Tab-separated table of C-alpha atoms in Angstrom:
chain	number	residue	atom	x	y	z
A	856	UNK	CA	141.236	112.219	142.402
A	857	UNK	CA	140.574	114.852	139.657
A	858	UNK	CA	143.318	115.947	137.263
A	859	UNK	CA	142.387	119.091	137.415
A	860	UNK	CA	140.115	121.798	139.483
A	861	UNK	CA	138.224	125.036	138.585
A	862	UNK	CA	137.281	126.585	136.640
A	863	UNK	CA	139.647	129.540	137.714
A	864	UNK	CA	139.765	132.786	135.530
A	865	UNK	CA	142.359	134.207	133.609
A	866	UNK	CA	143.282	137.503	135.238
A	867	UNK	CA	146.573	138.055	133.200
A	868	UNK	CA	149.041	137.005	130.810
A	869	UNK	CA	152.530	136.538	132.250
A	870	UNK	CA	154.809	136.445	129.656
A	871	UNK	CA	154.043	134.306	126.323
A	872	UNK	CA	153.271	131.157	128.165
A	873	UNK	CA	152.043	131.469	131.408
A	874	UNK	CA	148.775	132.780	132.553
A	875	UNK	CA	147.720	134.338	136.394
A	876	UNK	CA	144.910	132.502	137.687
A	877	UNK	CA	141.949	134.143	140.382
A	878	UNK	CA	142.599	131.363	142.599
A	879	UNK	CA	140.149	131.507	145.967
A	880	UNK	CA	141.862	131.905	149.222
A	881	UNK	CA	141.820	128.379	149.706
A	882	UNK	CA	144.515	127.359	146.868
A	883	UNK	CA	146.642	130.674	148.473
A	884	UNK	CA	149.394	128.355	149.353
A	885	UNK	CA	149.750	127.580	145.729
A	886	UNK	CA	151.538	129.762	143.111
A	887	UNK	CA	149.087	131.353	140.335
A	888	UNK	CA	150.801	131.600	137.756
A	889	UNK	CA	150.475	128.248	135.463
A	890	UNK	CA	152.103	127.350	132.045
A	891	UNK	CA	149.367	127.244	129.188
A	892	UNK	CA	149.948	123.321	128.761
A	893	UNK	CA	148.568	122.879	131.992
A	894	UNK	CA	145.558	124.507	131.878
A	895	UNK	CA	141.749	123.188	129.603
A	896	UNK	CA	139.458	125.445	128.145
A	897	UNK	CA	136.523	124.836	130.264
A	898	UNK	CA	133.248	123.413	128.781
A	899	UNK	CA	130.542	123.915	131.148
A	900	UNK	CA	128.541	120.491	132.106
A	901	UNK	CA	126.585	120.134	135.469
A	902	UNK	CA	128.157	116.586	136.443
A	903	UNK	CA	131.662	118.417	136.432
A	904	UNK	CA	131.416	119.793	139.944
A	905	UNK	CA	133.818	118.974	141.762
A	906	UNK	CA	134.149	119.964	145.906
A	907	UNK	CA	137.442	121.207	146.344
A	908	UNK	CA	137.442	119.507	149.844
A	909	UNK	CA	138.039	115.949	147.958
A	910	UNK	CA	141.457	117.071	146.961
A	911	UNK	CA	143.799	117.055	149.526
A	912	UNK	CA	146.702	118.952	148.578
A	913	UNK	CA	149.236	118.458	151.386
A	914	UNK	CA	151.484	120.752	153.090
A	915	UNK	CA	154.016	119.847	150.286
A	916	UNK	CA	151.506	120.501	147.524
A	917	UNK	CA	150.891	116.754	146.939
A	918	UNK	CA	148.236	114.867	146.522
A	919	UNK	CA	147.892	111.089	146.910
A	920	UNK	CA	146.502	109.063	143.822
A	921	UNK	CA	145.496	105.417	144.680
A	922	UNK	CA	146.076	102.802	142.061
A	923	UNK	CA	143.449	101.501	140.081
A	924	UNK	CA	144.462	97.998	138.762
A	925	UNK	CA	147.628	96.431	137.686
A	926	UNK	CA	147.767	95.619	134.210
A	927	UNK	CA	150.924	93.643	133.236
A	928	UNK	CA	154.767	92.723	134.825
A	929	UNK	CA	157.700	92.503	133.757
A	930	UNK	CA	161.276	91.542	134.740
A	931	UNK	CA	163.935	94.319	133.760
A	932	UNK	CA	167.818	93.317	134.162
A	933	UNK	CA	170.304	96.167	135.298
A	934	UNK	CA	173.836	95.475	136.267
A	935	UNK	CA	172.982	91.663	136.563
A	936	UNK	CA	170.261	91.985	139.102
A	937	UNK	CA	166.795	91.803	137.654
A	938	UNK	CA	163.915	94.385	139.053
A	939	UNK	CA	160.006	93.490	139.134
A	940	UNK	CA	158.149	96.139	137.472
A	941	UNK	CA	154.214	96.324	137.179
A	942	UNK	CA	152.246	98.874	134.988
A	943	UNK	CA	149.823	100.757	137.550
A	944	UNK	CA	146.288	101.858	136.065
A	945	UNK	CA	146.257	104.978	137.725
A	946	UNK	CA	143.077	106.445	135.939
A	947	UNK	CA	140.418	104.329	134.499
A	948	UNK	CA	138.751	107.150	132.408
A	949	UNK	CA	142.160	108.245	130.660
A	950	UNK	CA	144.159	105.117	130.489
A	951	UNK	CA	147.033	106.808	132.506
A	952	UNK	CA	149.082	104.239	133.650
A	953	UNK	CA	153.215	103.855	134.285
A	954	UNK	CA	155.704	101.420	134.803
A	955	UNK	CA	156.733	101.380	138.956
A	956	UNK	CA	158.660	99.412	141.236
A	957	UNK	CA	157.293	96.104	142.260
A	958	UNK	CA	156.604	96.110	146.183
């Protein structure tokens, strides 16, 4: 699942922070206007295309990410019970990983 999807342009500035995005009609149930921290400059490559039919933003405006690997456990105590936690490789290419719930 890609992090992120465009490019989109910049049709105005919104305050000091925030930008309006030309988002196609498809993206209309999300909100245009985006904080500059999550938007990228765009640096055009040929291998970045991306169909915007393999993310599939739900009704909600979520997106399922599958797990990748699980890297290392761990036992945490809290109020004398202990709780299995594993750290989930959710992207190989960026190392993004977190600490979740053992199930």
């Amino acid at each position: 699942t890609p992090r992120f999807v465009g490019p989109y342009q910049i049709i105005q500035r919104v305050g000091l922070v925030a930008d309006r995005l030309a988002l196609p009609p498809s993206l209309s149930n999300l909100h245009d206007v985006f904080h500059v921290s999550q938007l990228r400059k765009y640096v055009h490559d040929p291998s970045h295309v991306v169909e915007l039919d393999d993310v599939l933003v739900k009704e909600n405006l979520t997106f399922e990410k599958l797990p990748v690997a699980v890297v290392d456990h761990k036992l945490k105590k809290l109020r004398g019970k202990s709780i299995a936690l594993v750290k989930v490789l959710w992207d190989a290419a960026t190392d993004e990983a977190t600490w979740e719930v053992e199930q």
